[in-house]
Amino acid sequence: MSRIGRLPVPILKGVQVEQTDGTLKVKGPKGELTLAVHPDLKVVLEDEQVRVERFSDEKDYRALHGLTRALIANMVHGVTSGFSKTLEIVGVGYKADAKGKAVTLNLGYSHQISYQPAAGIKVECPNPTTIVVSGMDKQQVGQAAAELRSFRPPEPYKGKGIRYQGEHIRRKAGKTAGGA
């Protein structure tokens, strides 16, 4: 059995889990998320926990087993406390400014970049060189952070650009002067 898939997902207080016709709905204080469950998997709702069972031991089904369990666990975590990713902006003159839902970025180009996040995603700028992306859907939070990072990925010579908080950038030496 899948090591991840066989673990039950605890249902926290204030979270309601409903299953109807191959879809799983999770409601919590932050909102509601739905998941289409693969027809070859069975989701069992027991007292204060959710278990995922599979009918076959083939490789594809073992992978689906762990994936489905992880998605359900992420949904329960998302509707209770949510997810967030922090981005750091490094570079002289590089900055971000949140106006309403949109974020305006100055990243050394001849123009400003305006980014409008998807519905359910909140983007904040506590200071001009930090962007915090938060929401209840882990996939959407990661996608929004990746899109913001793609506007100016960190370069290896000076390390300028947008990076995830705590991300280590491997630096290159650059050119050396002299030499005949």
Coordinates of N, CA, C and O in Angstrom, one line a residue:
M1 N 0.8 -1.2 0.0 CA 0.0 0.0 0.0 C 0.9 1.2 0.0 O 2.0 1.2 0.5
S2 N 0.3 2.3 -0.6 CA 1.0 3.6 -0.6 C 1.2 4.1 0.9 O 0.3 4.1 1.7
R3 N 2.4 4.5 1.2 CA 2.7 5.0 2.5 C 1.9 6.2 2.8 O 1.4 6.4 4.0
I4 N 1.7 7.1 1.9 CA 1.0 8.3 2.1 C -0.5 8.0 1.9 O -1.3 8.5 2.7
G5 N -0.9 7.2 1.0 CA -2.3 7.0 0.7 C -3.0 6.3 1.8 O -4.2 6.4 2.0
R6 N -2.3 5.4 2.6 CA -3.0 4.7 3.6 C -3.3 5.5 4.9 O -4.0 5.1 5.7
L7 N -2.6 6.6 5.0 CA -2.8 7.5 6.2 C -4.2 8.1 6.1 O -4.6 8.7 5.1
P8 N -5.0 8.1 7.2 CA -6.3 8.8 7.2 C -6.0 10.3 7.3 O -5.1 10.8 7.9
V9 N -7.0 11.1 6.7 CA -6.9 12.6 6.8 C -7.8 13.0 8.0 O -9.1 12.7 7.9
P10 N -7.3 13.6 9.0 CA -8.2 14.0 10.1 C -9.0 15.2 9.7 O -8.5 16.1 9.1
I11 N -10.3 15.2 10.1 CA -11.2 16.3 9.8 C -11.2 17.2 11.0 O -11.6 16.8 12.1
L12 N -10.7 18.4 10.9 CA -10.6 19.4 12.0 C -11.9 20.0 12.3 O -12.9 19.9 11.6
K13 N -12.0 20.6 13.5 CA -13.2 21.2 13.9 C -13.6 22.3 13.0 O -12.8 23.1 12.6
G14 N -14.9 22.5 12.7 CA -15.4 23.5 11.8 C -15.3 23.2 10.4 O -15.6 24.0 9.5
V15 N -14.9 21.9 10.0 CA -14.7 21.5 8.6 C -15.8 20.4 8.4 O -16.0 19.5 9.1
Q16 N -16.5 20.6 7.3 CA -17.5 19.7 6.8 C -17.1 19.0 5.5 O -16.7 19.7 4.6
V17 N -17.1 17.7 5.4 CA -16.8 17.0 4.2 C -18.0 16.2 3.7 O -18.6 15.5 4.5
E18 N -18.3 16.5 2.4 CA -19.5 15.8 1.8 C -19.0 15.1 0.6 O -18.2 15.6 -0.2
Q19 N -19.6 14.0 0.3 CA -19.3 13.2 -0.9 C -20.6 13.0 -1.7 O -21.5 12.4 -1.2
T20 N -20.6 13.4 -3.0 CA -21.7 13.1 -3.9 C -21.2 12.9 -5.3 O -20.5 13.7 -5.9
D21 N -21.6 11.8 -5.9 CA -21.4 11.4 -7.3 C -20.0 11.7 -7.7 O -19.7 12.3 -8.7
G22 N -19.0 11.1 -7.1 CA -17.6 11.2 -7.5 C -16.9 12.6 -7.2 O -15.8 12.8 -7.7
T23 N -17.6 13.4 -6.5 CA -16.9 14.7 -6.1 C -16.9 14.8 -4.6 O -17.8 14.3 -3.9
L24 N -15.9 15.4 -4.1 CA -15.8 15.6 -2.6 C -15.7 17.1 -2.4 O -15.0 17.9 -3.0
K25 N -16.6 17.6 -1.4 CA -16.7 19.0 -1.1 C -16.2 19.1 0.3 O -16.6 18.4 1.2
V26 N -15.3 20.1 0.5 CA -14.8 20.4 1.9 C -15.1 21.9 2.2 O -14.7 22.8 1.4
K27 N -15.9 22.1 3.2 CA -16.3 23.4 3.6 C -15.6 23.7 5.0 O -15.5 22.9 5.8
G28 N -15.1 25.0 5.1 CA -14.5 25.4 6.3 C -14.6 26.9 6.5 O -15.4 27.6 5.8
P29 N -14.0 27.4 7.5 CA -14.1 28.9 7.8 C -13.6 29.8 6.7 O -14.1 30.9 6.5
K30 N -12.7 29.3 5.8 CA -12.2 30.2 4.8 C -12.9 30.0 3.5 O -12.7 30.8 2.5
G31 N -13.7 29.0 3.3 CA -14.5 28.8 2.1 C -14.7 27.3 1.8 O -14.7 26.5 2.7
E32 N -14.9 27.1 0.5 CA -15.3 25.7 0.1 C -14.4 25.3 -1.1 O -14.2 26.1 -2.0
L33 N -13.9 24.0 -1.1 CA -13.2 23.5 -2.2 C -13.8 22.2 -2.6 O -14.4 21.4 -1.8
T34 N -13.7 21.9 -3.9 CA -14.2 20.6 -4.4 C -13.1 19.8 -5.2 O -12.2 20.4 -5.7
L35 N -13.3 18.5 -5.2 CA -12.3 17.6 -5.8 C -13.1 16.5 -6.6 O -14.0 15.9 -6.0
A36 N -12.8 16.3 -7.8 CA -13.3 15.2 -8.6 C -12.5 14.0 -8.3 O -11.3 13.9 -8.7
V37 N -13.1 13.0 -7.7 CA -12.3 11.8 -7.3 C -12.3 10.8 -8.4 O -13.3 10.6 -9.1
H38 N -11.2 10.2 -8.7 CA -11.0 9.2 -9.8 C -12.0 8.1 -9.5 O -12.1 7.6 -8.4
P39 N -12.6 7.6 -10.6 CA -13.6 6.5 -10.4 C -13.1 5.2 -9.9 O -13.8 4.4 -9.3
D40 N -11.8 5.0 -10.0 CA -11.2 3.7 -9.5 C -10.7 3.8 -8.1 O -10.1 2.9 -7.6
L41 N -11.0 4.9 -7.4 CA -10.7 5.1 -6.0 C -12.0 5.2 -5.2 O -13.0 5.7 -5.7
K42 N -11.9 4.9 -3.9 CA -13.1 5.0 -3.1 C -12.7 5.8 -1.9 O -11.7 5.6 -1.2
V43 N -13.5 6.9 -1.6 CA -13.3 7.7 -0.5 C -14.3 7.3 0.6 O -15.5 7.3 0.4
V44 N -13.8 7.0 1.8 CA -14.6 6.6 2.9 C -14.6 7.7 4.0 O -13.5 8.0 4.5
L45 N -15.8 8.1 4.3 CA -15.9 9.1 5.4 C -16.2 8.4 6.7 O -17.3 7.7 6.8
E46 N -15.3 8.4 7.7 CA -15.5 7.8 9.0 C -15.6 8.9 10.0 O -15.5 10.0 9.7
D47 N -15.7 8.4 11.3 CA -15.8 9.4 12.4 C -14.6 10.3 12.4 O -13.5 9.9 12.7
E48 N -14.7 11.6 12.0 CA -13.7 12.6 12.1 C -12.5 12.3 11.3 O -11.4 12.8 11.6
Q49 N -12.6 11.5 10.2 CA -11.4 11.3 9.3 C -11.9 10.8 8.0 O -13.0 10.2 7.8
V50 N -11.1 11.0 7.0 CA -11.3 10.5 5.6 C -10.2 9.6 5.2 O -9.1 9.8 5.4
R51 N -10.7 8.4 4.6 CA -9.7 7.4 4.1 C -9.9 7.2 2.6 O -11.0 7.3 2.2
V52 N -8.8 7.0 1.9 CA -8.9 6.7 0.5 C -8.5 5.2 0.3 O -7.4 4.8 0.8
E53 N -9.3 4.5 -0.5 CA -9.0 3.1 -0.8 C -8.9 2.9 -2.3 O -9.6 3.6 -3.0
R54 N -8.1 1.9 -2.7 CA -8.0 1.6 -4.1 C -8.3 0.1 -4.3 O -8.2 -0.7 -3.4
F55 N -8.7 -0.2 -5.5 CA -9.2 -1.5 -5.8 C -8.1 -2.4 -6.5 O -8.2 -3.6 -6.5
S56 N -7.1 -1.7 -7.0 CA -6.1 -2.5 -7.7 C -4.7 -2.1 -7.2 O -4.5 -1.0 -6.6
D57 N -3.7 -3.0 -7.4 CA -2.4 -2.7 -6.9 C -1.4 -2.3 -8.0 O -0.2 -2.4 -7.8
E58 N -1.9 -1.9 -9.1 CA -1.1 -1.5 -10.2 C -0.4 -0.2 -9.9 O -0.9 0.6 -9.1
K59 N 0.7 0.1 -10.7 CA 1.5 1.3 -10.4 C 0.7 2.6 -10.5 O 0.8 3.5 -9.7
D60 N -0.1 2.7 -11.5 CA -0.9 3.9 -11.7 C -1.9 4.2 -10.6 O -2.1 5.3 -10.2
Y61 N -2.5 3.1 -10.1 CA -3.5 3.2 -9.0 C -2.8 3.5 -7.7 O -3.4 4.2 -6.9
R62 N -1.6 3.0 -7.5 CA -0.9 3.3 -6.3 C -0.5 4.8 -6.3 O -0.6 5.5 -5.2
A63 N -0.1 5.3 -7.4 CA 0.2 6.8 -7.5 C -1.0 7.6 -7.3 O -1.0 8.6 -6.6
L64 N -2.2 7.2 -7.9 CA -3.4 8.0 -7.7 C -3.9 8.0 -6.2 O -4.4 8.9 -5.7
H65 N -3.6 6.8 -5.6 CA -4.0 6.7 -4.2 C -3.3 7.7 -3.3 O -4.0 8.5 -2.6
G66 N -2.0 7.9 -3.4 CA -1.3 8.9 -2.6 C -1.6 10.3 -3.0 O -1.7 11.2 -2.2
L67 N -1.8 10.5 -4.4 CA -2.1 11.8 -4.9 C -3.5 12.3 -4.3 O -3.6 13.4 -3.8
T68 N -4.4 11.4 -4.4 CA -5.8 11.8 -3.9 C -5.8 12.1 -2.4 O -6.4 13.1 -2.0
R69 N -5.1 11.3 -1.7 CA -5.0 11.5 -0.2 C -4.4 12.9 0.1 O -4.8 13.6 0.9
A70 N -3.3 13.2 -0.7 CA -2.6 14.4 -0.4 C -3.4 15.6 -0.8 O -3.4 16.7 -0.2
L71 N -4.2 15.5 -1.9 CA -5.1 16.6 -2.4 C -6.2 16.8 -1.3 O -6.5 18.0 -1.0
I72 N -6.7 15.8 -0.7 CA -7.8 15.9 0.3 C -7.2 16.6 1.5 O -7.8 17.5 2.1
A73 N -6.0 16.2 1.9 CA -5.3 16.8 3.1 C -5.1 18.3 2.9 O -5.2 19.1 3.7
N74 N -4.6 18.6 1.6 CA -4.4 20.0 1.3 C -5.7 20.8 1.3 O -5.7 22.0 1.7
M75 N -6.8 20.2 0.9 CA -8.1 20.9 0.9 C -8.5 21.2 2.4 O -9.0 22.3 2.7
V76 N -8.4 20.2 3.3 CA -8.7 20.4 4.7 C -7.9 21.5 5.3 O -8.4 22.4 6.0
H77 N -6.6 21.4 5.0 CA -5.7 22.5 5.5 C -6.0 23.8 5.0 O -5.9 24.9 5.7
G78 N -6.3 23.9 3.7 CA -6.6 25.2 3.0 C -7.8 25.9 3.5 O -7.8 27.1 3.7
V79 N -8.9 25.1 3.8 CA -10.1 25.7 4.3 C -10.1 26.1 5.7 O -10.9 26.9 6.2
T80 N -9.1 25.6 6.5 CA -8.9 26.0 7.9 C -7.9 27.1 8.0 O -8.3 28.2 8.6
S81 N -6.7 27.0 7.6 CA -5.7 28.0 7.8 C -5.1 28.6 6.5 O -4.5 29.6 6.5
G82 N -5.3 27.9 5.4 CA -4.9 28.5 4.1 C -3.4 28.3 3.8 O -2.6 27.8 4.7
F83 N -2.9 28.7 2.7 CA -1.5 28.6 2.3 C -1.0 29.9 1.9 O -1.7 30.8 1.5
S84 N 0.3 30.1 2.0 CA 0.9 31.4 1.6 C 2.4 31.1 1.1 O 3.0 30.2 1.6
K85 N 2.8 31.9 0.2 CA 4.2 31.9 -0.3 C 4.7 33.3 -0.3 O 4.0 34.2 -0.7
T86 N 6.0 33.5 0.1 CA 6.6 34.8 0.2 C 7.6 34.9 -0.9 O 8.5 34.0 -1.0
L87 N 7.6 36.0 -1.6 CA 8.6 36.3 -2.7 C 9.4 37.5 -2.2 O 8.9 38.4 -1.7
E88 N 10.7 37.4 -2.5 CA 11.6 38.6 -2.2 C 12.1 39.1 -3.6 O 12.4 38.4 -4.5
I89 N 12.2 40.5 -3.6 CA 12.7 41.2 -4.8 C 14.0 41.7 -4.5 O 14.2 42.4 -3.5
V90 N 15.0 41.3 -5.3 CA 16.4 41.8 -5.1 C 16.9 42.5 -6.3 O 16.8 42.0 -7.4
G91 N 17.4 43.7 -6.1 CA 17.9 44.5 -7.2 C 17.6 46.0 -7.0 O 16.6 46.4 -6.4
V92 N 18.6 46.8 -7.4 CA 18.4 48.3 -7.2 C 17.3 48.8 -8.0 O 17.2 48.6 -9.3
G93 N 16.3 49.5 -7.4 CA 15.2 50.0 -8.1 C 14.1 49.1 -8.3 O 13.0 49.4 -8.9
Y94 N 14.2 47.8 -8.0 CA 13.2 46.8 -8.2 C 12.2 46.9 -7.0 O 12.6 46.9 -5.9
K95 N 10.9 47.0 -7.3 CA 9.9 47.1 -6.2 C 8.6 46.7 -6.7 O 8.3 46.6 -7.9
A96 N 7.7 46.4 -5.7 CA 6.3 46.0 -6.0 C 5.4 46.9 -5.2 O 5.7 47.4 -4.1
D97 N 4.2 47.1 -5.7 CA 3.2 47.9 -5.0 C 1.8 47.3 -5.2 O 1.4 47.1 -6.4
A98 N 1.1 47.0 -4.2 CA -0.2 46.4 -4.3 C -1.3 47.5 -4.3 O -1.3 48.3 -3.4
K99 N -2.1 47.5 -5.4 CA -3.2 48.5 -5.5 C -4.5 47.7 -5.7 O -4.7 47.1 -6.8
G100 N -5.3 47.6 -4.7 CA -6.5 46.8 -4.8 C -6.1 45.3 -4.8 O -5.4 44.8 -4.0
K101 N -6.6 44.6 -5.8 CA -6.3 43.2 -6.0 C -5.0 43.1 -6.9 O -4.4 42.0 -6.8
A102 N -4.7 44.1 -7.7 CA -3.6 44.0 -8.6 C -2.2 44.4 -7.9 O -2.2 45.1 -6.9
V103 N -1.2 43.9 -8.5 CA 0.2 44.2 -8.1 C 0.9 44.9 -9.2 O 0.9 44.4 -10.4
T104 N 1.6 46.0 -9.0 CA 2.4 46.7 -10.0 C 3.8 46.5 -9.7 O 4.3 46.7 -8.5
L105 N 4.6 46.0 -10.6 CA 6.0 45.6 -10.4 C 6.9 46.5 -11.3 O 6.6 46.7 -12.5
N106 N 7.9 47.1 -10.7 CA 9.0 47.8 -11.4 C 10.2 46.9 -11.3 O 10.8 46.7 -10.2
L107 N 10.6 46.3 -12.4 CA 11.7 45.3 -12.4 C 12.8 45.6 -13.4 O 13.5 44.7 -13.9
G108 N 13.1 46.9 -13.6 CA 14.2 47.3 -14.5 C 13.8 47.3 -16.0 O 14.7 47.5 -16.8
Y109 N 12.6 47.0 -16.3 CA 12.2 47.1 -17.7 C 11.8 48.5 -18.0 O 11.7 49.3 -17.1
S110 N 11.5 48.8 -19.3 CA 11.1 50.2 -19.7 C 9.7 50.5 -19.3 O 9.2 51.6 -19.5
H111 N 9.0 49.5 -18.8 CA 7.6 49.6 -18.5 C 7.3 48.9 -17.1 O 8.1 48.1 -16.7
Q112 N 6.2 49.3 -16.5 CA 5.7 48.6 -15.3 C 4.9 47.4 -15.7 O 4.3 47.3 -16.8
I113 N 4.9 46.4 -14.8 CA 4.2 45.1 -15.1 C 3.1 45.1 -14.1 O 3.3 45.2 -12.9
S114 N 1.8 44.9 -14.6 CA 0.7 44.8 -13.7 C 0.2 43.4 -13.7 O 0.0 42.8 -14.8
Y115 N 0.0 42.8 -12.5 CA -0.4 41.4 -12.4 C -1.7 41.3 -11.6 O -1.8 41.9 -10.5
Q116 N -2.7 40.7 -12.2 CA -4.0 40.5 -11.6 C -4.1 39.0 -11.2 O -4.2 38.2 -12.1
P117 N -4.2 38.7 -9.9 CA -4.3 37.3 -9.5 C -5.6 36.7 -9.8 O -6.6 37.4 -10.0
A118 N -5.7 35.4 -9.8 CA -7.0 34.7 -10.1 C -7.9 34.9 -8.9 O -7.5 35.3 -7.8
A119 N -9.2 34.6 -9.1 CA -10.1 34.7 -8.0 C -9.8 33.8 -6.8 O -9.3 32.6 -7.1
G120 N -9.9 34.2 -5.6 CA -9.5 33.4 -4.4 C -8.1 33.6 -4.0 O -7.7 33.0 -3.0
I121 N -7.3 34.3 -4.7 CA -5.9 34.5 -4.4 C -5.7 36.0 -3.9 O -6.2 36.9 -4.6
K122 N -5.0 36.2 -2.8 CA -4.8 37.5 -2.3 C -3.3 37.8 -2.3 O -2.4 37.0 -1.9
V123 N -2.9 38.9 -2.9 CA -1.5 39.3 -3.0 C -1.3 40.6 -2.2 O -2.0 41.6 -2.4
E124 N -0.3 40.6 -1.3 CA 0.0 41.7 -0.4 C 1.4 42.1 -0.6 O 2.3 41.2 -0.9
C125 N 1.8 43.4 -0.3 CA 3.1 43.8 -0.3 C 3.4 44.6 1.0 O 3.1 45.8 1.1
P126 N 3.9 43.8 2.0 CA 4.1 44.5 3.3 C 5.2 45.5 3.2 O 5.2 46.5 4.0
N127 N 6.2 45.4 2.3 CA 7.2 46.4 2.0 C 7.5 46.3 0.5 O 7.1 45.3 -0.1
P128 N 8.2 47.3 0.0 CA 8.4 47.3 -1.5 C 9.1 46.1 -2.1 O 9.1 45.9 -3.3
T129 N 9.9 45.4 -1.2 CA 10.7 44.3 -1.8 C 10.2 42.9 -1.3 O 10.9 41.9 -1.5
T130 N 8.9 42.8 -0.9 CA 8.4 41.6 -0.4 C 6.9 41.4 -1.0 O 6.2 42.4 -0.9
I131 N 6.6 40.3 -1.5 CA 5.3 40.0 -2.0 C 4.8 38.7 -1.3 O 5.5 37.7 -1.2
V132 N 3.6 38.8 -0.7 CA 3.0 37.6 0.0 C 1.8 37.2 -0.8 O 0.9 38.0 -1.0
V133 N 1.8 35.9 -1.3 CA 0.7 35.4 -2.1 C 0.0 34.4 -1.1 O 0.6 33.5 -0.6
S134 N -1.3 34.5 -0.9 CA -2.0 33.6 0.0 C -3.4 33.3 -0.6 O -3.9 34.0 -1.4
G135 N -3.9 32.1 -0.1 CA -5.2 31.7 -0.6 C -5.5 30.3 0.0 O -4.6 29.7 0.8
M136 N -6.6 29.7 -0.3 CA -6.9 28.4 0.3 C -6.6 27.2 -0.6 O -6.6 26.1 -0.1
D137 N -6.4 27.5 -1.9 CA -6.0 26.4 -2.8 C -4.5 26.4 -3.0 O -4.0 27.3 -3.6
K138 N -3.9 25.4 -2.6 CA -2.4 25.3 -2.7 C -1.9 25.4 -4.1 O -0.9 26.0 -4.4
Q139 N -2.6 24.8 -5.0 CA -2.1 24.8 -6.4 C -2.2 26.2 -7.0 O -1.3 26.7 -7.7
Q140 N -3.3 26.9 -6.7 CA -3.4 28.3 -7.2 C -2.4 29.2 -6.6 O -1.9 30.1 -7.3
V141 N -2.1 29.1 -5.3 CA -1.1 29.9 -4.6 C 0.3 29.7 -5.3 O 1.0 30.6 -5.6
G142 N 0.6 28.4 -5.5 CA 1.9 28.1 -6.1 C 2.0 28.6 -7.5 O 3.0 29.1 -8.0
Q143 N 0.9 28.5 -8.3 CA 0.8 29.0 -9.7 C 1.0 30.5 -9.7 O 1.8 31.1 -10.5
A144 N 0.3 31.3 -8.9 CA 0.4 32.7 -8.8 C 1.8 33.1 -8.4 O 2.4 34.1 -9.1
A145 N 2.4 32.5 -7.5 CA 3.8 32.8 -7.1 C 4.8 32.5 -8.2 O 5.7 33.3 -8.5
A146 N 4.6 31.4 -8.9 CA 5.5 31.1 -10.1 C 5.3 32.1 -11.2 O 6.3 32.5 -11.9
E147 N 4.1 32.6 -11.4 CA 3.9 33.6 -12.5 C 4.6 34.9 -12.1 O 5.2 35.5 -13.0
L148 N 4.5 35.3 -10.8 CA 5.1 36.5 -10.4 C 6.6 36.4 -10.5 O 7.3 37.3 -11.0
R149 N 7.2 35.2 -10.2 CA 8.6 35.0 -10.2 C 9.1 35.0 -11.7 O 10.2 35.4 -12.0
S150 N 8.2 34.6 -12.6 CA 8.6 34.5 -14.0 C 8.8 35.8 -14.7 O 9.5 35.9 -15.7
F151 N 8.3 36.9 -14.1 CA 8.5 38.2 -14.7 C 10.0 38.6 -14.6 O 10.5 39.4 -15.5
R152 N 10.7 38.2 -13.6 CA 12.2 38.5 -13.6 C 12.8 37.4 -12.7 O 13.0 37.6 -11.5
P153 N 13.1 36.2 -13.2 CA 13.7 35.2 -12.4 C 15.1 35.6 -12.0 O 15.8 36.4 -12.6
P154 N 15.6 35.1 -10.8 CA 16.9 35.5 -10.4 C 18.0 35.1 -11.3 O 18.0 34.0 -11.8
E155 N 18.9 36.0 -11.6 CA 20.0 35.7 -12.5 C 21.3 35.2 -11.7 O 21.4 35.6 -10.5
P156 N 22.1 34.4 -12.3 CA 23.2 33.8 -11.5 C 24.4 34.6 -11.2 O 25.3 34.2 -10.4
Y157 N 24.6 35.8 -11.8 CA 25.8 36.6 -11.6 C 25.7 37.6 -10.4 O 26.6 37.6 -9.6
K158 N 24.6 38.3 -10.3 CA 24.4 39.2 -9.2 C 23.3 38.8 -8.3 O 23.1 39.4 -7.2
G159 N 22.5 37.9 -8.7 CA 21.4 37.4 -7.9 C 20.1 38.3 -8.0 O 19.2 38.1 -7.1
K160 N 20.1 39.2 -8.9 CA 19.0 40.1 -9.0 C 17.7 39.4 -9.6 O 17.9 38.6 -10.5
G161 N 16.6 39.8 -9.1 CA 15.3 39.2 -9.6 C 14.4 38.9 -8.5 O 14.5 39.3 -7.4
I162 N 13.3 38.1 -8.8 CA 12.3 37.7 -7.8 C 12.6 36.3 -7.5 O 12.7 35.4 -8.3
R163 N 12.7 36.0 -6.2 CA 13.0 34.7 -5.7 C 12.0 34.3 -4.5 O 11.5 35.2 -3.9
Y164 N 11.9 33.0 -4.3 CA 11.1 32.6 -3.2 C 11.9 32.9 -1.9 O 13.1 32.9 -1.9
Q165 N 11.2 33.1 -0.8 CA 11.9 33.3 0.5 C 12.6 32.1 0.9 O 12.1 31.0 0.8
G166 N 13.9 32.3 1.1 CA 14.8 31.1 1.5 C 15.4 30.4 0.4 O 16.1 29.5 0.6
E167 N 15.1 30.8 -0.9 CA 15.6 30.1 -2.0 C 17.1 30.5 -2.2 O 17.5 31.7 -2.0
H168 N 17.9 29.5 -2.4 CA 19.4 29.7 -2.6 C 19.7 29.8 -4.1 O 19.3 28.9 -4.8
I169 N 20.3 30.9 -4.5 CA 20.7 31.0 -5.9 C 22.2 30.7 -6.1 O 23.0 31.3 -5.4
R170 N 22.4 29.7 -7.0 CA 23.8 29.4 -7.2 C 24.5 30.5 -8.1 O 24.0 30.8 -9.1
R171 N 25.5 31.0 -7.6 CA 26.2 32.2 -8.2 C 27.3 31.7 -9.1 O 28.0 30.8 -8.8
K172 N 27.5 32.4 -10.2 CA 28.6 32.2 -11.1 C 29.7 33.2 -10.9 O 29.4 34.3 -10.5
A173 N 30.9 32.9 -11.3 CA 32.0 33.8 -11.0 C 32.0 35.0 -12.0 O 32.4 36.1 -11.6
G174 N 31.6 34.9 -13.2 CA 31.6 36.0 -14.1 C 33.0 36.1 -14.8 O 33.9 35.3 -14.7
K175 N 33.2 37.2 -15.6 CA 34.4 37.3 -16.3 C 35.5 37.8 -15.4 O 35.3 38.5 -14.4
T176 N 36.8 37.4 -15.8 CA 37.9 37.8 -15.1 C 38.7 38.8 -16.0 O 38.8 38.6 -17.2
A177 N 39.3 39.8 -15.4 CA 40.0 40.8 -16.2 C 41.4 40.3 -16.6 O 42.0 39.5 -15.9
G178 N 41.9 40.9 -17.6 CA 43.3 40.6 -18.0 C 43.4 39.3 -18.8 O 42.4 38.7 -19.3
G179 N 44.6 38.9 -19.1 CA 44.8 37.6 -19.8 C 45.3 38.0 -21.2 O 44.7 38.9 -21.9
A180 N 46.3 37.4 -21.7 CA 46.8 37.8 -23.0 C 46.4 36.9 -24.1 O 45.8 35.9 -24.2

